[in-house]
Amino acid sequence: MENLDALWEEIACQLPDKIILSGGKNTPYQRIVFQGKVIDQKHSYQIEKYTEKQVFHQNILPGQLAEALKEWFQQGYRQCNAFAPKFQYEVRLSKKGKALVQKKRLAQPGPSRLKEGHNKEKNYILKEGTVIPPLVDLGVFTAEGKVVRSMYDKYKQINRFIEIVDDAAQTLTQEAQGRELTIIDFGCGKSYLTFILYYYFTMVKGAKVKMIGLDLKEDVIANCSQVAKKYGYEGLSFQLGDINGFRWEGPVDMVITLHACDTATDYALYNAIGWNTKMIFSVPCCQHELNGQMNSRRLSLLTRYGLIQERTAALLTDAIRGNLLEACGYKTQLLEFVDFSHSPKNILIRAVRGKVSPPKRAEALAEVQRAMEEFHLSPTLYRLLAEKGLISPQPELR
């Protein structure tokens, strides 16, 4: 639906007073309504997300509207109705996935409750002016909680990650109803995102959290343990160990894996699936495995040039991972984590355990198997899931 991106930007620029998303199957909400309002003396949108029995609310600023429409439509909604002062829009997806767009100019344009001057405002979850210890130590914030000018891009990237988590985790924290959430961070390294995520859940969402960071380096574990103690993060601990052998007893609510190298990501996803983890967030790194296996006679154009093969293999690796998660019952998205100009490692896999229909799960697995057959591939995650009986491989691919 890349061709719709420009349309979402156009609709957002019209500052509509109301938008309704509907018509989805297997979507997290029956419908979503955006209402233009003034909230806390700021022109904002209040999002009302309707389930059969409940309504969940979220507030965003106009500058976030286009991205919000894009992400929600990618989750399976098939119709969007937008009501702006000058135009009305109706966007529908046909059964074949073709976008049908109707744009109607109003004979008597009405006033908007929003002002164009506020369209670029950004309401970050980690707000400037709040002293957040990990951001201070990372050099993103001053000791007073102000963004260091040269670190503003890093500040935006961190907030982007938290926004992606927040979009899915709101339901998780509401359903927890005071119980402790268990979060495992595979290959935590020295990344302050582990500490920032802990801050988000405990200080922003007010949740009780048991969070475990795992890494292979003893000095990293020792340093991170000291930092957690300095911050007073009692629910955050670190363990020395390998992803491929890590064992955990009891339920797991969320698994994080940021830049786990090559097949380490596969073992992390395999563990998460085996634990029936509710939510998975993974930023893969160094996808070498399939690059060394790729071989296709019909599509030799993609393997003729080393650079093209390397990039194709990396994208194919993450597409296969996404499909295998779908095949195991996860609603999965591959999202842009940071802008490509900042880092080529910019894909984040977000997977939420949900009601994925048997036909959709079967087709997701079949797509993987067709790619494996075409390029003569044997992905680690596929092998692990098949050996555990979590997927049913075709006889010729065993």
CSV table of C-alpha atoms in Angstrom, one decimal:
chain,number,residue,atom,x,y,z
A,1,MET,CA,0.0,0.0,0.0
A,2,GLU,CA,2.9,2.3,-0.6
A,3,ASN,CA,0.8,4.2,-3.2
A,4,LEU,CA,-1.4,5.3,-0.3
A,5,ASP,CA,1.3,7.1,1.6
A,6,ALA,CA,0.9,10.3,-0.4
A,7,LEU,CA,-2.9,10.2,0.1
A,8,TRP,CA,-2.5,10.0,3.9
A,9,GLU,CA,-0.2,13.0,3.7
A,10,GLU,CA,-2.7,14.9,1.6
A,11,ILE,CA,-5.6,14.0,4.0
A,12,ALA,CA,-3.5,15.1,7.0
A,13,CYS,CA,-2.6,18.4,5.4
A,14,GLN,CA,-6.4,19.1,5.0
A,15,LEU,CA,-6.7,18.9,8.8
A,16,PRO,CA,-10.0,16.9,8.8
A,17,ASP,CA,-12.3,17.2,11.8
A,18,LYS,CA,-13.2,13.5,11.8
A,19,ILE,CA,-11.8,10.3,10.3
A,20,ILE,CA,-13.3,6.8,10.6
A,21,LEU,CA,-11.4,3.6,9.9
A,22,SER,CA,-13.6,0.5,9.5
A,23,GLY,CA,-14.2,-2.7,7.5
A,24,GLY,CA,-11.3,-4.7,8.8
A,25,LYS,CA,-11.1,-8.5,9.5
A,26,ASN,CA,-8.9,-9.8,12.3
A,27,THR,CA,-8.1,-6.3,13.3
A,28,PRO,CA,-7.5,-5.3,16.9
A,29,TYR,CA,-10.5,-2.9,17.0
A,30,GLN,CA,-13.9,-2.9,15.2
A,31,ARG,CA,-13.4,0.7,14.2
A,32,ILE,CA,-11.2,3.7,14.9
A,33,VAL,CA,-12.4,7.2,15.1
A,34,PHE,CA,-10.2,10.3,14.9
A,35,GLN,CA,-11.8,13.5,16.4
A,36,GLY,CA,-10.2,16.9,16.0
A,37,LYS,CA,-10.2,18.6,19.4
A,38,VAL,CA,-8.4,21.0,21.6
A,39,ILE,CA,-6.7,19.0,24.4
A,40,ASP,CA,-4.6,20.7,27.1
A,41,GLN,CA,-4.7,23.9,25.1
A,42,LYS,CA,-3.3,22.2,22.0
A,43,HIS,CA,-4.9,21.3,18.7
A,44,SER,CA,-5.0,17.6,18.8
A,45,TYR,CA,-6.7,14.4,17.6
A,46,GLN,CA,-8.4,12.1,20.1
A,47,ILE,CA,-8.4,8.5,18.8
A,48,GLU,CA,-11.3,6.3,19.9
A,49,LYS,CA,-10.6,2.6,19.4
A,50,TYR,CA,-13.7,0.5,19.7
A,51,THR,CA,-13.8,-3.2,20.6
A,52,GLU,CA,-17.1,-5.0,21.1
A,53,LYS,CA,-17.4,-4.0,24.8
A,54,GLN,CA,-14.8,-1.2,25.4
A,55,VAL,CA,-13.4,2.0,24.0
A,56,PHE,CA,-9.7,2.9,24.3
A,57,HIS,CA,-8.4,6.4,23.9
A,58,GLN,CA,-5.2,7.9,22.6
A,59,ASN,CA,-4.2,11.5,21.8
A,60,ILE,CA,-1.9,12.6,19.0
A,61,LEU,CA,-1.0,15.9,17.4
A,62,PRO,CA,-1.7,16.7,13.7
A,63,GLY,CA,1.9,16.1,12.7
A,64,GLN,CA,1.4,12.4,13.6
A,65,LEU,CA,-1.8,11.9,11.7
A,66,ALA,CA,-0.4,10.7,8.4
A,67,GLU,CA,1.8,8.1,10.0
A,68,ALA,CA,-1.0,6.9,12.2
A,69,LEU,CA,-3.4,6.4,9.3
A,70,LYS,CA,-0.7,4.5,7.4
A,71,GLU,CA,0.1,2.2,10.3
A,72,TRP,CA,-3.5,1.4,11.2
A,73,PHE,CA,-4.5,0.8,7.6
A,74,GLN,CA,-1.6,-1.7,7.3
A,75,GLN,CA,-3.2,-3.7,10.1
A,76,GLY,CA,-6.1,-4.7,7.9
A,77,TYR,CA,-8.7,-1.9,7.8
A,78,ARG,CA,-10.4,-1.6,4.4
A,79,GLN,CA,-12.2,1.7,4.5
A,80,CYS,CA,-11.4,5.2,5.6
A,81,ASN,CA,-13.8,8.2,5.6
A,82,ALA,CA,-12.3,11.6,6.3
A,83,PHE,CA,-14.3,14.8,6.7
A,84,ALA,CA,-12.2,18.0,6.2
A,85,PRO,CA,-13.4,21.6,5.9
A,86,LYS,CA,-13.0,21.6,2.0
A,87,PHE,CA,-13.1,18.0,1.0
A,88,GLN,CA,-14.5,14.6,2.0
A,89,TYR,CA,-12.5,11.5,1.3
A,90,GLU,CA,-13.6,7.9,1.0
A,91,VAL,CA,-10.9,5.2,0.6
A,92,ARG,CA,-11.8,1.6,0.1
A,93,LEU,CA,-9.7,-1.5,-0.6
A,94,SER,CA,-11.2,-4.0,-3.1
A,95,LYS,CA,-11.0,-7.7,-2.5
A,96,LYS,CA,-7.9,-7.8,-4.7
A,97,GLY,CA,-6.3,-5.1,-2.6
A,98,LYS,CA,-6.7,-2.2,-5.0
A,99,ALA,CA,-7.3,1.2,-3.5
A,100,LEU,CA,-10.5,2.9,-4.6
A,101,VAL,CA,-10.4,6.6,-3.7
A,102,GLN,CA,-13.2,9.2,-3.9
A,103,LYS,CA,-12.5,12.9,-3.2
A,104,LYS,CA,-15.5,15.3,-3.1
A,105,ARG,CA,-15.2,19.1,-2.8
A,106,LEU,CA,-17.7,20.6,-0.5
A,107,ALA,CA,-20.0,23.3,-2.0
A,108,GLN,CA,-19.8,25.3,1.2
A,109,PRO,CA,-16.5,24.7,3.0
A,110,GLY,CA,-16.8,24.9,6.8
A,111,PRO,CA,-14.3,26.1,9.4
A,112,SER,CA,-11.8,23.7,10.8
A,113,ARG,CA,-11.3,23.2,14.5
A,114,LEU,CA,-7.5,22.8,13.8
A,115,LYS,CA,-5.0,25.4,12.6
A,116,GLU,CA,-2.4,24.7,10.0
A,117,GLY,CA,0.4,26.2,12.0
A,118,HIS,CA,0.2,23.3,14.4
A,119,ASN,CA,0.5,20.6,11.8
A,120,LYS,CA,4.2,19.9,12.4
A,121,GLU,CA,4.0,19.6,16.2
A,122,LYS,CA,5.2,16.3,17.7
A,123,ASN,CA,3.9,15.0,21.0
A,124,TYR,CA,6.8,12.7,22.1
A,125,ILE,CA,6.1,10.1,24.8
A,126,LEU,CA,9.5,10.8,26.4
A,127,LYS,CA,9.0,14.5,26.9
A,128,GLU,CA,11.6,17.1,27.0
A,129,GLY,CA,11.8,18.8,30.4
A,130,THR,CA,11.5,15.5,32.2
A,131,VAL,CA,14.8,14.2,33.8
A,132,ILE,CA,15.1,10.7,32.4
A,133,PRO,CA,18.4,9.2,33.8
A,134,PRO,CA,19.2,6.9,30.8
A,135,LEU,CA,18.8,9.8,28.3
A,136,VAL,CA,21.0,12.1,30.5
A,137,ASP,CA,23.8,9.4,30.6
A,138,LEU,CA,23.5,8.8,26.9
A,139,GLY,CA,24.1,12.5,26.3
A,140,VAL,CA,20.7,13.1,24.7
A,141,PHE,CA,19.3,15.2,27.6
A,142,THR,CA,21.1,17.7,29.7
A,143,ALA,CA,20.9,17.3,33.5
A,144,GLU,CA,17.9,19.5,33.4
A,145,GLY,CA,16.1,17.3,30.9
A,146,LYS,CA,16.6,19.5,27.9
A,147,VAL,CA,17.4,17.9,24.5
A,148,VAL,CA,21.0,18.4,23.4
A,149,ARG,CA,20.7,20.1,20.0
A,150,SER,CA,23.3,17.8,18.3
A,151,MET,CA,21.4,14.8,19.7
A,152,TYR,CA,17.9,15.7,18.4
A,153,ASP,CA,17.9,13.0,15.7
A,154,LYS,CA,18.8,10.4,18.3
A,155,TYR,CA,16.0,11.7,20.6
A,156,LYS,CA,13.6,11.3,17.7
A,157,GLN,CA,14.8,7.7,17.0
A,158,ILE,CA,14.4,6.6,20.6
A,159,ASN,CA,10.9,8.1,20.7
A,160,ARG,CA,10.1,6.3,17.5
A,161,PHE,CA,11.0,3.0,19.0
A,162,ILE,CA,8.9,3.8,22.2
A,163,GLU,CA,5.9,4.8,20.0
A,164,ILE,CA,6.1,1.5,18.1
A,165,VAL,CA,6.1,-0.4,21.4
A,166,ASP,CA,3.4,1.9,22.9
A,167,ASP,CA,1.0,1.3,20.0
A,168,ALA,CA,0.9,-2.4,20.8
A,169,ALA,CA,1.6,-2.4,24.6
A,170,GLN,CA,-1.3,-0.2,25.7
A,171,THR,CA,-3.7,-3.2,25.5
A,172,LEU,CA,-1.1,-5.4,27.4
A,173,THR,CA,-0.8,-3.0,30.3
A,174,GLN,CA,-4.5,-2.6,30.5
A,175,GLU,CA,-5.1,-6.3,30.5
A,176,ALA,CA,-2.4,-6.9,33.2
A,177,GLN,CA,-4.6,-5.1,35.8
A,178,GLY,CA,-1.7,-4.7,38.3
A,179,ARG,CA,0.1,-8.0,37.8
A,180,GLU,CA,3.8,-8.0,37.0
A,181,LEU,CA,4.8,-8.0,33.4
A,182,THR,CA,7.8,-10.2,32.3
A,183,ILE,CA,10.0,-8.8,29.6
A,184,ILE,CA,13.2,-10.4,28.2
A,185,ASP,CA,15.7,-8.5,26.3
A,186,PHE,CA,18.0,-10.8,24.2
A,187,GLY,CA,21.5,-9.5,23.4
A,188,CYS,CA,20.9,-6.3,25.4
A,189,GLY,CA,24.5,-5.1,25.1
A,190,LYS,CA,25.3,-1.6,26.4
A,191,SER,CA,22.2,-0.2,24.7
A,192,TYR,CA,20.4,2.3,26.9
A,193,LEU,CA,17.2,1.3,25.1
A,194,THR,CA,16.9,-1.4,27.7
A,195,PHE,CA,16.9,1.2,30.5
A,196,ILE,CA,14.6,3.5,28.5
A,197,LEU,CA,12.1,0.8,27.9
A,198,TYR,CA,12.1,0.0,31.6
A,199,TYR,CA,11.5,3.7,32.4
A,200,TYR,CA,8.7,3.8,29.9
A,201,PHE,CA,6.8,0.8,31.4
A,202,THR,CA,7.3,1.8,35.1
A,203,MET,CA,7.3,5.6,35.0
A,204,VAL,CA,5.1,6.4,32.0
A,205,LYS,CA,2.7,3.5,32.0
A,206,GLY,CA,2.9,2.8,35.8
A,207,ALA,CA,3.2,-1.0,35.3
A,208,LYS,CA,5.0,-3.5,37.5
A,209,VAL,CA,7.8,-5.1,35.5
A,210,LYS,CA,10.3,-7.9,35.8
A,211,MET,CA,12.8,-7.2,33.0
A,212,ILE,CA,15.8,-9.5,32.2
A,213,GLY,CA,18.7,-8.5,29.9
A,214,LEU,CA,20.8,-11.3,28.5
A,215,ASP,CA,24.2,-10.9,26.9
A,216,LEU,CA,27.4,-13.0,26.2
A,217,LYS,CA,29.9,-10.4,27.6
A,218,GLU,CA,30.6,-10.5,31.3
A,219,ASP,CA,31.9,-6.9,31.5
A,220,VAL,CA,28.6,-5.7,29.8
A,221,ILE,CA,26.5,-7.6,32.3
A,222,ALA,CA,28.5,-6.2,35.2
A,223,ASN,CA,28.3,-2.6,33.9
A,224,CYS,CA,24.6,-2.8,33.2
A,225,SER,CA,23.9,-4.3,36.6
A,226,GLN,CA,25.7,-1.3,38.2
A,227,VAL,CA,23.8,1.2,36.1
A,228,ALA,CA,20.4,-0.4,37.0
A,229,LYS,CA,21.4,-0.2,40.7
A,230,LYS,CA,22.4,3.5,40.3
A,231,TYR,CA,19.0,4.3,38.7
A,232,GLY,CA,17.1,2.3,41.4
A,233,TYR,CA,15.5,0.0,38.8
A,234,GLU,CA,14.8,-2.9,41.1
A,235,GLY,CA,12.8,-4.8,38.6
A,236,LEU,CA,15.6,-4.8,36.0
A,237,SER,CA,18.3,-7.5,36.1
A,238,PHE,CA,21.0,-8.8,33.8
A,239,GLN,CA,22.2,-12.3,33.2
A,240,LEU,CA,25.2,-13.8,31.4
A,241,GLY,CA,24.2,-16.3,28.7
A,242,ASP,CA,23.6,-17.4,25.2
A,243,ILE,CA,20.3,-16.8,23.4
A,244,ASN,CA,20.6,-20.3,22.0
A,245,GLY,CA,20.3,-22.2,25.3
A,246,PHE,CA,18.5,-19.7,27.5
A,247,ARG,CA,15.7,-21.3,29.5
A,248,TRP,CA,12.8,-19.6,31.2
A,249,GLU,CA,10.0,-21.0,33.3
A,250,GLY,CA,6.7,-19.2,33.4
A,251,PRO,CA,4.8,-16.8,31.2
A,252,VAL,CA,6.6,-14.1,29.1
A,253,ASP,CA,4.7,-11.0,28.1
A,254,MET,CA,7.3,-9.4,25.8
A,255,VAL,CA,10.6,-10.3,24.1
A,256,ILE,CA,12.9,-7.6,22.8
A,257,THR,CA,15.8,-8.3,20.5
A,258,LEU,CA,17.7,-5.3,19.2
A,259,HIS,CA,20.6,-5.9,16.7
A,260,ALA,CA,21.1,-9.6,17.7
A,261,CYS,CA,23.6,-10.7,15.0
A,262,ASP,CA,22.5,-13.0,12.2
A,263,THR,CA,20.9,-16.3,13.4
A,264,ALA,CA,20.9,-15.0,17.0
A,265,THR,CA,17.7,-13.2,16.0
A,266,ASP,CA,16.2,-16.5,14.9
A,267,TYR,CA,16.9,-18.2,18.2
A,268,ALA,CA,15.4,-15.3,20.0
A,269,LEU,CA,12.2,-15.4,17.9
A,270,TYR,CA,12.1,-19.2,18.3
A,271,ASN,CA,12.3,-18.9,22.1
A,272,ALA,CA,9.6,-16.2,22.1
A,273,ILE,CA,7.2,-18.3,20.0
A,274,GLY,CA,7.9,-21.4,22.1
A,275,TRP,CA,7.0,-19.4,25.3
A,276,ASN,CA,3.8,-18.2,23.6
A,277,THR,CA,5.0,-14.6,24.2
A,278,LYS,CA,2.3,-12.0,23.8
A,279,MET,CA,4.5,-9.4,22.0
A,280,ILE,CA,7.8,-9.5,20.1
A,281,PHE,CA,9.9,-6.6,19.0
A,282,SER,CA,13.0,-7.4,16.9
A,283,VAL,CA,15.4,-5.2,15.0
A,284,PRO,CA,17.5,-7.8,13.1
A,285,CYS,CA,21.2,-7.3,12.2
A,286,CYS,CA,23.8,-8.8,9.9
A,287,GLN,CA,21.6,-11.2,8.0
A,288,HIS,CA,24.4,-13.4,6.5
A,289,GLU,CA,22.9,-16.9,6.6
A,290,LEU,CA,20.7,-16.8,3.4
A,291,ASN,CA,23.3,-14.8,1.5
A,292,GLY,CA,25.6,-17.9,1.5
A,293,GLN,CA,22.7,-20.2,0.4
A,294,MET,CA,20.9,-18.2,-2.3
A,295,ASN,CA,20.9,-19.9,-5.7
A,296,SER,CA,18.2,-19.5,-8.3
A,297,ARG,CA,18.2,-20.3,-12.0
A,298,ARG,CA,14.9,-18.6,-12.8
A,299,LEU,CA,15.7,-15.5,-10.8
A,300,SER,CA,19.4,-15.4,-11.3
A,301,LEU,CA,19.2,-11.7,-11.9
A,302,LEU,CA,18.9,-11.3,-8.1
A,303,THR,CA,22.0,-13.5,-7.5
A,304,ARG,CA,24.2,-12.3,-10.3
A,305,TYR,CA,25.6,-9.2,-8.6
A,306,GLY,CA,27.1,-9.6,-5.1
A,307,LEU,CA,25.6,-6.3,-3.7
A,308,ILE,CA,22.1,-7.1,-5.0
A,309,GLN,CA,22.2,-10.6,-3.7
A,310,GLU,CA,23.4,-9.4,-0.2
A,311,ARG,CA,20.5,-6.9,0.0
A,312,THR,CA,18.0,-9.3,-1.4
A,313,ALA,CA,19.1,-11.9,1.1
A,314,ALA,CA,18.7,-9.5,4.0
A,315,LEU,CA,15.2,-8.4,3.0
A,316,LEU,CA,14.2,-12.0,2.3
A,317,THR,CA,15.5,-13.1,5.7
A,318,ASP,CA,13.2,-10.7,7.5
A,319,ALA,CA,10.3,-11.3,5.2
A,320,ILE,CA,10.6,-15.1,6.0
A,321,ARG,CA,10.8,-14.3,9.7
A,322,GLY,CA,7.7,-12.2,9.5
A,323,ASN,CA,5.7,-14.9,7.6
A,324,LEU,CA,6.8,-17.6,10.1
A,325,LEU,CA,5.6,-15.5,12.9
A,326,GLU,CA,2.2,-15.2,11.1
A,327,ALA,CA,2.2,-18.9,10.6
A,328,CYS,CA,2.6,-19.3,14.3
A,329,GLY,CA,-0.4,-17.1,15.1
A,330,TYR,CA,1.2,-13.6,15.4
A,331,LYS,CA,-0.2,-10.5,13.7
A,332,THR,CA,3.1,-9.2,12.3
A,333,GLN,CA,4.3,-6.0,10.8
A,334,LEU,CA,7.7,-4.9,9.4
A,335,LEU,CA,8.1,-1.2,10.2
A,336,GLU,CA,10.7,1.4,9.5
A,337,PHE,CA,12.6,1.8,12.8
A,338,VAL,CA,14.7,4.8,11.9
A,339,ASP,CA,15.1,6.7,8.7
A,340,PHE,CA,17.3,4.9,6.2
A,341,SER,CA,19.7,7.9,5.9
A,342,HIS,CA,20.6,7.3,9.6
A,343,SER,CA,21.1,3.5,9.5
A,344,PRO,CA,20.5,0.8,6.8
A,345,LYS,CA,19.5,-1.5,9.7
A,346,ASN,CA,16.1,0.1,9.9
A,347,ILE,CA,13.6,-2.7,9.9
A,348,LEU,CA,11.7,-3.5,13.1
A,349,ILE,CA,9.6,-6.7,13.3
A,350,ARG,CA,6.5,-6.1,15.5
A,351,ALA,CA,4.5,-9.3,16.3
A,352,VAL,CA,1.5,-9.5,18.5
A,353,ARG,CA,-0.2,-12.8,19.4
A,354,GLY,CA,-3.7,-12.7,18.1
A,355,LYS,CA,-6.4,-14.4,16.1
A,356,VAL,CA,-4.8,-15.3,12.8
A,357,SER,CA,-7.1,-17.4,10.7
A,358,PRO,CA,-5.9,-20.9,9.7
A,359,PRO,CA,-6.0,-20.0,5.9
A,360,LYS,CA,-3.9,-17.0,6.5
A,361,ARG,CA,-1.4,-19.0,8.6
A,362,ALA,CA,-1.2,-21.7,5.9
A,363,GLU,CA,-0.6,-19.2,3.2
A,364,ALA,CA,2.1,-17.4,5.1
A,365,LEU,CA,3.9,-20.7,5.6
A,366,ALA,CA,3.4,-21.7,1.9
A,367,GLU,CA,4.9,-18.4,0.8
A,368,VAL,CA,8.0,-19.2,2.8
A,369,GLN,CA,8.2,-22.7,1.4
A,370,ARG,CA,8.0,-21.4,-2.2
A,371,ALA,CA,10.8,-18.9,-1.5
A,372,MET,CA,12.9,-21.7,0.0
A,373,GLU,CA,12.3,-23.9,-3.0
A,374,GLU,CA,13.1,-21.2,-5.5
A,375,PHE,CA,16.3,-20.0,-3.9
A,376,HIS,CA,17.4,-23.3,-2.2
A,377,LEU,CA,17.2,-21.9,1.3
A,378,SER,CA,17.3,-23.5,4.7
A,379,PRO,CA,16.5,-20.7,7.2
A,380,THR,CA,17.4,-21.4,10.9
A,381,LEU,CA,14.1,-20.2,12.2
A,382,TYR,CA,12.1,-22.5,9.8
A,383,ARG,CA,14.3,-25.5,10.9
A,384,LEU,CA,13.9,-24.8,14.6
A,385,LEU,CA,10.1,-24.4,14.4
A,386,ALA,CA,9.8,-27.5,12.2
A,387,GLU,CA,11.9,-29.6,14.6
A,388,LYS,CA,9.7,-28.5,17.5
A,389,GLY,CA,6.5,-29.3,15.6
A,390,LEU,CA,5.4,-25.6,15.7
A,391,ILE,CA,5.0,-25.6,11.9
A,392,SER,CA,4.3,-28.5,9.4
A,393,PRO,CA,6.9,-28.5,6.6
A,394,GLN,CA,6.2,-30.0,3.2
A,395,PRO,CA,7.8,-33.4,2.9
A,396,GLU,CA,10.3,-32.3,0.2
A,397,LEU,CA,11.5,-29.4,2.4
A,398,ARG,CA,12.2,-31.4,5.6
